[in-house]
Amino acid sequence: MFTRDARFRDEYGIIGAEFDAGPTMPNAVNEAPAIIRIPTAFIVAIVATAVSATVLQVGHSTSVLRELGSPVDTGEALAMLMHDLVGFGLNFMGIAAVGFVIAFVVTALLRRVVKVSSIKLHGLAGAVAIWAALASIRALTGIAPIPASLEWPWMAGLIASGALGGLLYGFLAAPGPDVLTP
């Protein structure tokens, strides 16, 4: 059985953990030791961000095609989505991973100074990371890395996908039963 040793708790909610000789293992990501919990939360965050951004990008592409008079049915849109999940999604995972590493390290340092919920802070960090990554690519190359980022409603959706990833990371990376406490 998985137990917590309160001797290692500090004011930021970091908890040391030890395993009993019981037959059961942790049943949730945030009950696992940090060495499992944090990488798992990071992978879930970048995958969720990439998948939601891919869905937004395909939605943008199909709306542009329809505005140009091309009949795009649901089957074609789903085929575009499957194609883009492999091509675009994997590339966006790289962009999100780099942005999230920087943002979550800053968030960890900021968390020591500011007493704000870890989940909310990571959500904000995820949104800022995606916005900063897309703006940096555009500033460095002179072209928009994603066509959807050229229009503010779609760009807001891409930023929201970063916020989703950050919220998921904040929720899953938090230790133990005190997940929802600030």
GROMACS .gro file of N, CA and C in nm:
model
  546
    1MET      N    1   0.084  -0.118   0.000
    1MET     CA    2   0.000   0.000   0.000
    1MET      C    3   0.088   0.124   0.000
    2PHE      N    4   0.043   0.228  -0.065
    2PHE     CA    5   0.117   0.351  -0.079
    2PHE      C    6   0.084   0.444   0.036
    3THR      N    7   0.184   0.491   0.107
    3THR     CA    8   0.159   0.583   0.218
    3THR      C    9   0.245   0.706   0.203
    4ARG      N   10   0.212   0.806   0.280
    4ARG     CA   11   0.288   0.931   0.280
    4ARG      C   12   0.356   0.946   0.415
    5ASP      N   13   0.474   1.000   0.410
    5ASP     CA   14   0.547   1.026   0.532
    5ASP      C   15   0.545   1.177   0.553
    6ALA      N   16   0.469   1.224   0.653
    6ALA     CA   17   0.449   1.367   0.674
    6ALA      C   18   0.576   1.439   0.717
    7ARG      N   19   0.680   1.368   0.753
    7ARG     CA   20   0.804   1.434   0.793
    7ARG      C   21   0.863   1.516   0.679
    8PHE      N   22   0.834   1.482   0.556
    8PHE     CA   23   0.895   1.549   0.443
    8PHE      C   24   0.808   1.661   0.386
    9ARG      N   25   0.693   1.687   0.445
    9ARG     CA   26   0.606   1.794   0.395
    9ARG      C   27   0.667   1.929   0.430
   10ASP      N   28   0.673   2.018   0.333
   10ASP     CA   29   0.715   2.154   0.361
   10ASP      C   30   0.602   2.249   0.322
   11GLU      N   31   0.625   2.377   0.330
   11GLU     CA   32   0.518   2.473   0.307
   11GLU      C   33   0.468   2.479   0.163
   12TYR      N   34   0.539   2.416   0.070
   12TYR     CA   35   0.497   2.418  -0.070
   12TYR      C   36   0.424   2.291  -0.109
   13GLY      N   37   0.399   2.201  -0.016
   13GLY     CA   38   0.322   2.082  -0.046
   13GLY      C   39   0.404   1.967  -0.101
   14ILE      N   40   0.537   1.974  -0.091
   14ILE     CA   41   0.618   1.864  -0.140
   14ILE      C   42   0.619   1.756  -0.032
   15ILE      N   43   0.586   1.634  -0.073
   15ILE     CA   44   0.570   1.526   0.021
   15ILE      C   45   0.663   1.412  -0.017
   16GLY      N   46   0.735   1.361   0.079
   16GLY     CA   47   0.814   1.241   0.054
   16GLY      C   48   0.721   1.121   0.062
   17ALA      N   49   0.752   1.015  -0.002
   17ALA     CA   50   0.664   0.898  -0.004
   17ALA      C   51   0.746   0.773   0.017
   18GLU      N   52   0.684   0.676   0.076
   18GLU     CA   53   0.749   0.547   0.090
   18GLU      C   54   0.644   0.438   0.069
   19PHE      N   55   0.689   0.321   0.029
   19PHE     CA   56   0.598   0.212   0.002
   19PHE      C   57   0.596   0.114   0.118
   20ASP      N   58   0.474   0.070   0.154
   20ASP     CA   59   0.458  -0.040   0.249
   20ASP      C   60   0.477  -0.170   0.174
   21ALA      N   61   0.469  -0.280   0.243
   21ALA     CA   62   0.481  -0.409   0.178
   21ALA      C   63   0.345  -0.459   0.129
   22GLY      N   64   0.244  -0.372   0.122
   22GLY     CA   65   0.110  -0.411   0.081
   22GLY      C   66   0.103  -0.447  -0.066
   23PRO      N   67  -0.003  -0.516  -0.107
   23PRO     CA   68  -0.014  -0.566  -0.244
   23PRO      C   69  -0.059  -0.462  -0.347
   24THR      N   70  -0.110  -0.346  -0.305
   24THR     CA   71  -0.165  -0.252  -0.401
   24THR      C   72  -0.066  -0.140  -0.431
   25MET      N   73  -0.077  -0.088  -0.552
   25MET     CA   74   0.004   0.026  -0.595
   25MET      C   75  -0.086   0.148  -0.602
   26PRO      N   76  -0.030   0.266  -0.622
   26PRO     CA   77  -0.113   0.386  -0.634
   26PRO      C   78  -0.213   0.372  -0.748
   27ASN      N   79  -0.331   0.427  -0.729
   27ASN     CA   80  -0.433   0.414  -0.832
   27ASN      C   81  -0.458   0.542  -0.908
   28ALA      N   82  -0.382   0.644  -0.884
   28ALA     CA   83  -0.396   0.769  -0.958
   28ALA      C   84  -0.258   0.828  -0.981
   29VAL      N   85  -0.246   0.906  -1.085
   29VAL     CA   86  -0.116   0.964  -1.117
   29VAL      C   87  -0.065   1.049  -1.003
   30ASN      N   88  -0.152   1.130  -0.941
   30ASN     CA   89  -0.102   1.218  -0.837
   30ASN      C   90  -0.079   1.148  -0.704
   31GLU      N   91  -0.098   1.019  -0.697
   31GLU     CA   92  -0.063   0.941  -0.579
   31GLU      C   93   0.072   0.873  -0.596
   32ALA      N   94   0.129   0.879  -0.714
   32ALA     CA   95   0.255   0.813  -0.743
   32ALA      C   96   0.372   0.898  -0.693
   33PRO      N   97   0.489   0.837  -0.682
   33PRO     CA   98   0.608   0.915  -0.645
   33PRO      C   99   0.639   1.018  -0.754
   34ALA      N  100   0.710   1.123  -0.717
   34ALA     CA  101   0.739   1.233  -0.809
   34ALA      C  102   0.812   1.187  -0.934
   35ILE      N  103   0.895   1.085  -0.923
   35ILE     CA  104   0.972   1.040  -1.039
   35ILE      C  105   0.882   0.981  -1.147
   36ILE      N  106   0.764   0.936  -1.111
   36ILE     CA  107   0.665   0.887  -1.207
   36ILE      C  108   0.563   0.995  -1.238
   37ARG      N  109   0.519   1.066  -1.135
   37ARG     CA  110   0.411   1.164  -1.146
   37ARG      C  111   0.446   1.280  -1.240
   38ILE      N  112   0.562   1.338  -1.227
   38ILE     CA  113   0.596   1.458  -1.302
   38ILE      C  114   0.619   1.429  -1.451
   39PRO      N  115   0.699   1.327  -1.488
   39PRO     CA  116   0.711   1.299  -1.633
   39PRO      C  117   0.579   1.257  -1.697
   40THR      N  118   0.498   1.181  -1.624
   40THR     CA  119   0.368   1.140  -1.677
   40THR      C  120   0.279   1.262  -1.700
   41ALA      N  121   0.278   1.353  -1.603
   41ALA     CA  122   0.198   1.475  -1.617
   41ALA      C  123   0.248   1.559  -1.734
   42PHE      N  124   0.378   1.565  -1.753
   42PHE     CA  125   0.435   1.642  -1.864
   42PHE      C  126   0.395   1.584  -1.999
   43ILE      N  127   0.404   1.453  -2.011
   43ILE     CA  128   0.366   1.387  -2.137
   43ILE      C  129   0.219   1.406  -2.166
   44VAL      N  130   0.134   1.390  -2.065
   44VAL     CA  131  -0.010   1.412  -2.083
   44VAL      C  132  -0.035   1.556  -2.126
   45ALA      N  133   0.036   1.651  -2.067
   45ALA     CA  134   0.016   1.793  -2.100
   45ALA      C  135   0.053   1.823  -2.244
   46ILE      N  136   0.167   1.772  -2.291
   46ILE     CA  137   0.206   1.805  -2.429
   46ILE      C  138   0.119   1.732  -2.530
   47VAL      N  139   0.077   1.610  -2.498
   47VAL     CA  140  -0.011   1.537  -2.590
   47VAL      C  141  -0.148   1.605  -2.598
   48ALA      N  142  -0.204   1.644  -2.484
   48ALA     CA  143  -0.334   1.710  -2.484
   48ALA      C  144  -0.327   1.843  -2.558
   49THR      N  145  -0.218   1.916  -2.538
   49THR     CA  146  -0.201   2.043  -2.608
   49THR      C  147  -0.190   2.023  -2.758
   50ALA      N  148  -0.111   1.926  -2.799
   50ALA     CA  149  -0.091   1.900  -2.942
   50ALA      C  150  -0.219   1.850  -3.008
   51VAL      N  151  -0.292   1.762  -2.942
   51VAL     CA  152  -0.416   1.710  -3.001
   51VAL      C  153  -0.519   1.821  -3.013
   52SER      N  154  -0.536   1.902  -2.909
   52SER     CA  155  -0.636   2.009  -2.917
   52SER      C  156  -0.595   2.115  -3.019
   53ALA      N  157  -0.466   2.146  -3.029
   53ALA     CA  158  -0.419   2.242  -3.130
   53ALA      C  159  -0.436   2.186  -3.271
   54THR      N  160  -0.417   2.056  -3.287
   54THR     CA  161  -0.437   1.993  -3.418
   54THR      C  162  -0.583   1.999  -3.460
   55VAL      N  163  -0.672   1.972  -3.367
   55VAL     CA  164  -0.815   1.982  -3.397
   55VAL      C  165  -0.851   2.125  -3.438
   56LEU      N  166  -0.795   2.223  -3.367
   56LEU     CA  167  -0.820   2.363  -3.404
   56LEU      C  168  -0.764   2.396  -3.541
   57GLN      N  169  -0.643   2.349  -3.570
   57GLN     CA  170  -0.583   2.377  -3.699
   57GLN      C  171  -0.663   2.314  -3.813
   58VAL      N  172  -0.709   2.193  -3.795
   58VAL     CA  173  -0.791   2.128  -3.898
   58VAL      C  174  -0.924   2.201  -3.913
   59GLY      N  175  -0.981   2.246  -3.801
   59GLY     CA  176  -1.105   2.326  -3.809
   59GLY      C  177  -1.082   2.454  -3.888
   60HIS      N  178  -0.969   2.518  -3.865
   60HIS     CA  179  -0.936   2.639  -3.939
   60HIS      C  180  -0.919   2.609  -4.088
   61SER      N  181  -0.846   2.504  -4.119
   61SER     CA  182  -0.822   2.467  -4.259
   61SER      C  183  -0.952   2.434  -4.332
   62THR      N  184  -1.038   2.358  -4.268
   62THR     CA  185  -1.165   2.323  -4.333
   62THR      C  186  -1.254   2.445  -4.350
   63SER      N  187  -1.252   2.537  -4.255
   63SER     CA  188  -1.334   2.658  -4.270
   63SER      C  189  -1.282   2.745  -4.384
   64VAL      N  190  -1.150   2.754  -4.399
   64VAL     CA  191  -1.094   2.831  -4.510
   64VAL      C  192  -1.128   2.765  -4.643
   65LEU      N  193  -1.116   2.633  -4.650
   65LEU     CA  194  -1.151   2.561  -4.773
   65LEU      C  195  -1.298   2.580  -4.809
   66ARG      N  196  -1.384   2.577  -4.710
   66ARG     CA  197  -1.527   2.596  -4.736
   66ARG      C  198  -1.556   2.739  -4.782
   67GLU      N  199  -1.484   2.837  -4.725
   67GLU     CA  200  -1.502   2.976  -4.769
   67GLU      C  201  -1.459   2.994  -4.914
   68LEU      N  202  -1.361   2.916  -4.957
   68LEU     CA  203  -1.314   2.923  -5.094
   68LEU      C  204  -1.402   2.844  -5.191
   69GLY      N  205  -1.504   2.778  -5.137
   69GLY     CA  206  -1.599   2.707  -5.222
   69GLY      C  207  -1.573   2.559  -5.238
   70SER      N  208  -1.478   2.505  -5.169
   70SER     CA  209  -1.447   2.363  -5.180
   70SER      C  210  -1.539   2.285  -5.085
   71PRO      N  211  -1.609   2.187  -5.135
   71PRO     CA  212  -1.695   2.109  -5.046
   71PRO      C  213  -1.611   2.010  -4.965
   72VAL      N  214  -1.602   2.035  -4.835
   72VAL     CA  215  -1.527   1.947  -4.745
   72VAL      C  216  -1.628   1.878  -4.655
   73ASP      N  217  -1.646   1.748  -4.677
   73ASP     CA  218  -1.741   1.675  -4.593
   73ASP      C  219  -1.671   1.624  -4.467
   74THR      N  220  -1.748   1.561  -4.382
   74THR     CA  221  -1.697   1.513  -4.255
   74THR      C  222  -1.588   1.409  -4.271
   75GLY      N  223  -1.603   1.321  -4.369
   75GLY     CA  224  -1.503   1.218  -4.394
   75GLY      C  225  -1.368   1.277  -4.433
   76GLU      N  226  -1.372   1.378  -4.519
   76GLU     CA  227  -1.248   1.445  -4.560
   76GLU      C  228  -1.186   1.521  -4.443
   77ALA      N  229  -1.270   1.582  -4.361
   77ALA     CA  230  -1.219   1.654  -4.244
   77ALA      C  231  -1.154   1.557  -4.146
   78LEU      N  232  -1.214   1.441  -4.127
   78LEU     CA  233  -1.154   1.341  -4.038
   78LEU      C  234  -1.024   1.286  -4.096
   79ALA      N  235  -1.019   1.269  -4.228
   79ALA     CA  236  -0.895   1.225  -4.292
   79ALA      C  237  -0.785   1.330  -4.274
   80MET      N  238  -0.823   1.457  -4.286
   80MET     CA  239  -0.726   1.565  -4.262
   80MET      C  240  -0.677   1.562  -4.118
   81LEU      N  241  -0.770   1.537  -4.026
   81LEU     CA  242  -0.733   1.531  -3.884
   81LEU      C  243  -0.636   1.417  -3.857
   82MET      N  244  -0.662   1.299  -3.910
   82MET     CA  245  -0.573   1.185  -3.889
   82MET      C  246  -0.434   1.213  -3.948
   83HIS      N  247  -0.432   1.273  -4.066
   83HIS     CA  248  -0.305   1.308  -4.129
   83HIS      C  249  -0.230   1.412  -4.046
   84ASP      N  250  -0.300   1.514  -4.000
   84ASP     CA  251  -0.236   1.620  -3.923
   84ASP      C  252  -0.196   1.578  -3.783
   85LEU      N  253  -0.265   1.480  -3.725
   85LEU     CA  254  -0.223   1.432  -3.593
   85LEU      C  255  -0.082   1.374  -3.599
   86VAL      N  256  -0.049   1.310  -3.709
   86VAL     CA  257   0.086   1.254  -3.724
   86VAL      C  258   0.186   1.363  -3.763
   87GLY      N  259   0.153   1.441  -3.863
   87GLY     CA  260   0.246   1.542  -3.912
   87GLY      C  261   0.253   1.665  -3.823
   88PHE      N  262   0.144   1.738  -3.819
   88PHE     CA  263   0.138   1.862  -3.742
   88PHE      C  264   0.145   1.836  -3.592
   89GLY      N  265   0.072   1.734  -3.545
   89GLY     CA  266   0.066   1.708  -3.401
   89GLY      C  267   0.202   1.679  -3.340
   90LEU      N  268   0.282   1.598  -3.408
   90LEU     CA  269   0.415   1.567  -3.355
   90LEU      C  270   0.505   1.691  -3.352
   91ASN      N  271   0.495   1.774  -3.455
   91ASN     CA  272   0.572   1.898  -3.455
   91ASN      C  273   0.527   1.993  -3.344
   92PHE      N  274   0.396   2.001  -3.324
   92PHE     CA  275   0.344   2.089  -3.220
   92PHE      C  276   0.380   2.036  -3.082
   93MET      N  277   0.392   1.904  -3.068
   93MET     CA  278   0.437   1.849  -2.940
   93MET      C  279   0.578   1.898  -2.907
   94GLY      N  280   0.662   1.908  -3.007
   94GLY     CA  281   0.797   1.960  -2.985
   94GLY      C  282   0.794   2.106  -2.942
   95ILE      N  283   0.712   2.185  -3.009
   95ILE     CA  284   0.698   2.327  -2.972
   95ILE      C  285   0.645   2.339  -2.830
   96ALA      N  286   0.542   2.261  -2.798
   96ALA     CA  287   0.483   2.265  -2.664
   96ALA      C  288   0.582   2.218  -2.559
   97ALA      N  289   0.659   2.113  -2.589
   97ALA     CA  290   0.754   2.060  -2.491
   97ALA      C  291   0.859   2.164  -2.455
   98VAL      N  292   0.914   2.230  -2.555
   98VAL     CA  293   1.017   2.332  -2.528
   98VAL      C  294   0.956   2.447  -2.448
   99GLY      N  295   0.839   2.493  -2.490
   99GLY     CA  296   0.772   2.602  -2.419
   99GLY      C  297   0.735   2.563  -2.277
  100PHE      N  298   0.685   2.442  -2.260
  100PHE     CA  299   0.642   2.398  -2.127
  100PHE      C  300   0.761   2.378  -2.032
  101VAL      N  301   0.872   2.329  -2.081
  101VAL     CA  302   0.989   2.311  -1.994
  101VAL      C  303   1.028   2.446  -1.935
  102ILE      N  304   1.039   2.546  -2.020
  102ILE     CA  305   1.076   2.679  -1.972
  102ILE      C  306   0.969   2.734  -1.878
  103ALA      N  307   0.843   2.725  -1.920
  103ALA     CA  308   0.734   2.782  -1.841
  103ALA      C  309   0.718   2.713  -1.706
  104PHE      N  310   0.730   2.581  -1.703
  104PHE     CA  311   0.708   2.510  -1.578
  104PHE      C  312   0.825   2.526  -1.481
  105VAL      N  313   0.944   2.547  -1.532
  105VAL     CA  314   1.058   2.577  -1.443
  105VAL      C  315   1.037   2.716  -1.381
  106VAL      N  316   0.997   2.813  -1.463
  106VAL     CA  317   0.968   2.947  -1.411
  106VAL      C  318   0.854   2.940  -1.310
  107THR      N  319   0.754   2.860  -1.341
  107THR     CA  320   0.640   2.844  -1.250
  107THR      C  321   0.683   2.783  -1.117
  108ALA      N  322   0.771   2.685  -1.121
  108ALA     CA  323   0.819   2.623  -0.997
  108ALA      C  324   0.894   2.726  -0.911
  109LEU      N  325   0.972   2.810  -0.975
  109LEU     CA  326   1.043   2.915  -0.901
  109LEU      C  327   0.946   3.021  -0.850
  110LEU      N  328   0.851   3.058  -0.933
  110LEU     CA  329   0.753   3.158  -0.895
  110LEU      C  330   0.662   3.108  -0.784
  111ARG      N  331   0.635   2.980  -0.782
  111ARG     CA  332   0.548   2.920  -0.681
  111ARG      C  333   0.605   2.936  -0.541
  112ARG      N  334   0.736   2.947  -0.531
  112ARG     CA  335   0.800   2.967  -0.400
  112ARG      C  336   0.777   3.107  -0.346
  113VAL      N  337   0.746   3.202  -0.435
  113VAL     CA  338   0.728   3.341  -0.395
  113VAL      C  339   0.580   3.377  -0.384
  114VAL      N  340   0.501   3.332  -0.481
  114VAL     CA  341   0.360   3.368  -0.490
  114VAL      C  342   0.276   3.252  -0.439
  115LYS      N  343   0.185   3.282  -0.351
  115LYS     CA  344   0.096   3.179  -0.296
  115LYS      C  345  -0.031   3.171  -0.380
  116VAL      N  346  -0.021   3.104  -0.494
  116VAL     CA  347  -0.134   3.085  -0.584
  116VAL      C  348  -0.147   2.935  -0.608
  117SER      N  349  -0.266   2.890  -0.638
  117SER     CA  350  -0.288   2.750  -0.668
  117SER      C  351  -0.194   2.705  -0.779
  118SER      N  352  -0.132   2.593  -0.758
  118SER     CA  353  -0.039   2.538  -0.856
  118SER      C  354  -0.108   2.509  -0.989
  119ILE      N  355  -0.231   2.465  -0.982
  119ILE     CA  356  -0.305   2.432  -1.104
  119ILE      C  357  -0.331   2.559  -1.186
  120LYS      N  358  -0.375   2.665  -1.121
  120LYS     CA  359  -0.401   2.790  -1.192
  120LYS      C  360  -0.272   2.849  -1.249
  121LEU      N  361  -0.165   2.843  -1.173
  121LEU     CA  362  -0.038   2.898  -1.217
  121LEU      C  363   0.017   2.821  -1.337
  122HIS      N  364   0.004   2.690  -1.335
  122HIS     CA  365   0.049   2.609  -1.449
  122HIS      C  366  -0.040   2.631  -1.572
  123GLY      N  367  -0.169   2.652  -1.551
  123GLY     CA  368  -0.257   2.682  -1.663
  123GLY      C  369  -0.217   2.812  -1.732
  124LEU      N  370  -0.189   2.914  -1.652
  124LEU     CA  371  -0.143   3.041  -1.707
  124LEU      C  372  -0.008   3.024  -1.776
  125ALA      N  373   0.080   2.947  -1.716
  125ALA     CA  374   0.213   2.923  -1.775
  125ALA      C  375   0.202   2.850  -1.908
  126GLY      N  376   0.111   2.754  -1.918
  126GLY     CA  377   0.091   2.682  -2.044
  126GLY      C  378   0.041   2.774  -2.154
  127ALA      N  379  -0.052   2.863  -2.120
  127ALA     CA  380  -0.104   2.958  -2.219
  127ALA      C  381   0.006   3.053  -2.265
  128VAL      N  382   0.082   3.105  -2.171
  128VAL     CA  383   0.190   3.197  -2.205
  128VAL      C  384   0.298   3.125  -2.286
  129ALA      N  385   0.325   3.000  -2.254
  129ALA     CA  386   0.428   2.924  -2.326
  129ALA      C  387   0.392   2.907  -2.473
  130ILE      N  388   0.268   2.872  -2.501
  130ILE     CA  389   0.227   2.853  -2.641
  130ILE      C  390   0.226   2.987  -2.714
  131TRP      N  391   0.176   3.091  -2.650
  131TRP     CA  392   0.176   3.222  -2.714
  131TRP      C  393   0.320   3.267  -2.742
  132ALA      N  394   0.408   3.253  -2.644
  132ALA     CA  395   0.547   3.297  -2.661
  132ALA      C  396   0.618   3.214  -2.768
  133ALA      N  397   0.592   3.085  -2.772
  133ALA     CA  398   0.656   2.999  -2.871
  133ALA      C  399   0.613   3.038  -3.012
  134LEU      N  400   0.483   3.056  -3.033
  134LEU     CA  401   0.434   3.093  -3.166
  134LEU      C  402   0.481   3.233  -3.206
  135ALA      N  403   0.481   3.326  -3.111
  135ALA     CA  404   0.528   3.462  -3.140
  135ALA      C  405   0.679   3.463  -3.169
  136SER      N  406   0.755   3.382  -3.097
  136SER     CA  407   0.900   3.375  -3.120
  136SER      C  408   0.932   3.317  -3.257
  137ILE      N  409   0.863   3.211  -3.294
  137ILE     CA  410   0.886   3.151  -3.426
  137ILE      C  411   0.853   3.251  -3.535
  138ARG      N  412   0.744   3.322  -3.517
  138ARG     CA  413   0.704   3.421  -3.618
  138ARG      C  414   0.806   3.535  -3.625
  139ALA      N  415   0.856   3.579  -3.510
  139ALA     CA  416   0.954   3.688  -3.507
  139ALA      C  417   1.087   3.645  -3.568
  140LEU      N  418   1.127   3.522  -3.542
  140LEU     CA  419   1.256   3.474  -3.592
  140LEU      C  420   1.255   3.440  -3.741
  141THR      N  421   1.145   3.385  -3.788
  141THR     CA  422   1.140   3.340  -3.927
  141THR      C  423   1.067   3.435  -4.020
  142GLY      N  424   0.983   3.519  -3.963
  142GLY     CA  425   0.904   3.610  -4.045
  142GLY      C  426   0.778   3.548  -4.103
  143ILE      N  427   0.751   3.422  -4.071
  143ILE     CA  428   0.629   3.356  -4.118
  143ILE      C  429   0.556   3.296  -3.999
  144ALA      N  430   0.426   3.283  -4.014
  144ALA     CA  431   0.346   3.221  -3.908
  144ALA      C  432   0.366   3.071  -3.914
  145PRO      N  433   0.401   3.008  -3.803
  145PRO     CA  434   0.424   2.864  -3.804
  145PRO      C  435   0.296   2.784  -3.824
  146ILE      N  436   0.185   2.842  -3.789
  146ILE     CA  437   0.055   2.776  -3.799
  146ILE      C  438  -0.042   2.874  -3.864
  147PRO      N  439  -0.107   2.836  -3.972
  147PRO     CA  440  -0.200   2.930  -4.037
  147PRO      C  441  -0.309   2.980  -3.943
  148ALA      N  442  -0.351   2.898  -3.851
  148ALA     CA  443  -0.456   2.941  -3.758
  148ALA      C  444  -0.409   3.055  -3.668
  149SER      N  445  -0.278   3.070  -3.651
  149SER     CA  446  -0.228   3.175  -3.562
  149SER      C  447  -0.234   3.314  -3.625
  150LEU      N  448  -0.276   3.322  -3.751
  150LEU     CA  449  -0.286   3.452  -3.819
  150LEU      C  450  -0.412   3.528  -3.781
  151GLU      N  451  -0.513   3.458  -3.731
  151GLU     CA  452  -0.639   3.521  -3.693
  151GLU      C  453  -0.657   3.506  -3.542
  152TRP      N  454  -0.695   3.617  -3.475
  152TRP     CA  455  -0.702   3.616  -3.329
  152TRP      C  456  -0.797   3.513  -3.269
  153PRO      N  457  -0.915   3.489  -3.324
  153PRO     CA  458  -1.000   3.386  -3.261
  153PRO      C  459  -0.934   3.248  -3.261
  154TRP      N  460  -0.867   3.215  -3.371
  154TRP     CA  461  -0.800   3.085  -3.378
  154TRP      C  462  -0.675   3.085  -3.291
  155MET      N  463  -0.604   3.197  -3.287
  155MET     CA  464  -0.486   3.208  -3.201
  155MET      C  465  -0.527   3.193  -3.054
  156ALA      N  466  -0.641   3.251  -3.019
  156ALA     CA  467  -0.690   3.237  -2.882
  156ALA      C  468  -0.719   3.090  -2.851
  157GLY      N  469  -0.768   3.016  -2.950
  157GLY     CA  470  -0.790   2.873  -2.931
  157GLY      C  471  -0.659   2.797  -2.910
  158LEU      N  472  -0.556   2.834  -2.986
  158LEU     CA  473  -0.425   2.770  -2.968
  158LEU      C  474  -0.367   2.801  -2.830
  159ILE      N  475  -0.385   2.926  -2.786
  159ILE     CA  476  -0.339   2.963  -2.652
  159ILE      C  477  -0.418   2.886  -2.546
  160ALA      N  478  -0.548   2.869  -2.570
  160ALA     CA  479  -0.631   2.791  -2.477
  160ALA      C  480  -0.585   2.645  -2.472
  161SER      N  481  -0.536   2.593  -2.585
  161SER     CA  482  -0.484   2.455  -2.583
  161SER      C  483  -0.361   2.446  -2.493
  162GLY      N  484  -0.280   2.551  -2.492
  162GLY     CA  485  -0.167   2.556  -2.399
  162GLY      C  486  -0.212   2.564  -2.255
  163ALA      N  487  -0.318   2.642  -2.231
  163ALA     CA  488  -0.374   2.651  -2.096
  163ALA      C  489  -0.428   2.516  -2.050
  164LEU      N  490  -0.492   2.444  -2.142
  164LEU     CA  491  -0.541   2.310  -2.110
  164LEU      C  492  -0.426   2.219  -2.067
  165GLY      N  493  -0.318   2.220  -2.145
  165GLY     CA  494  -0.202   2.139  -2.111
  165GLY      C  495  -0.143   2.179  -1.976
  166GLY      N  496  -0.136   2.308  -1.951
  166GLY     CA  497  -0.083   2.355  -1.823
  166GLY      C  498  -0.172   2.315  -1.706
  167LEU      N  499  -0.303   2.325  -1.724
  167LEU     CA  500  -0.396   2.284  -1.618
  167LEU      C  501  -0.383   2.134  -1.589
  168LEU      N  502  -0.373   2.056  -1.696
  168LEU     CA  503  -0.357   1.911  -1.677
  168LEU      C  504  -0.226   1.881  -1.605
  169TYR      N  505  -0.119   1.949  -1.644
  169TYR     CA  506   0.010   1.928  -1.577
  169TYR      C  507  -0.001   1.966  -1.429
  170GLY      N  508  -0.059   2.082  -1.402
  170GLY     CA  509  -0.073   2.127  -1.264
  170GLY      C  510  -0.153   2.030  -1.179
  171PHE      N  511  -0.259   1.975  -1.238
  171PHE     CA  512  -0.344   1.880  -1.164
  171PHE      C  513  -0.273   1.747  -1.142
  172LEU      N  514  -0.212   1.694  -1.247
  172LEU     CA  515  -0.151   1.562  -1.236
  172LEU      C  516  -0.016   1.563  -1.164
  173ALA      N  517   0.056   1.673  -1.169
  173ALA     CA  518   0.188   1.678  -1.106
  173ALA      C  519   0.180   1.711  -0.957
  174ALA      N  520   0.065   1.757  -0.912
  174ALA     CA  521   0.050   1.792  -0.771
  174ALA      C  522   0.055   1.666  -0.686
  175PRO      N  523   0.121   1.674  -0.572
  175PRO     CA  524   0.131   1.556  -0.487
  175PRO      C  525   0.006   1.529  -0.406
  176GLY      N  526  -0.038   1.408  -0.406
  176GLY     CA  527  -0.135   1.355  -0.314
  176GLY      C  528  -0.272   1.414  -0.307
  177PRO      N  529  -0.337   1.394  -0.192
  177PRO     CA  530  -0.476   1.431  -0.177
  177PRO      C  531  -0.498   1.581  -0.169
  178ASP      N  532  -0.394   1.661  -0.149
  178ASP     CA  533  -0.410   1.805  -0.139
  178ASP      C  534  -0.400   1.872  -0.277
  179VAL      N  535  -0.445   1.803  -0.382
  179VAL     CA  536  -0.434   1.852  -0.519
  179VAL      C  537  -0.508   1.984  -0.536
  180LEU      N  538  -0.626   1.995  -0.482
  180LEU     CA  539  -0.709   2.113  -0.508
  180LEU      C  540  -0.690   2.225  -0.408
  181THR      N  541  -0.599   2.211  -0.315
  181THR     CA  542  -0.575   2.320  -0.221
  181THR      C  543  -0.475   2.417  -0.280
  182PRO      N  544  -0.490   2.548  -0.248
  182PRO     CA  545  -0.398   2.647  -0.304
  182PRO      C  546  -0.257   2.635  -0.248
   0.00000   0.00000   0.00000
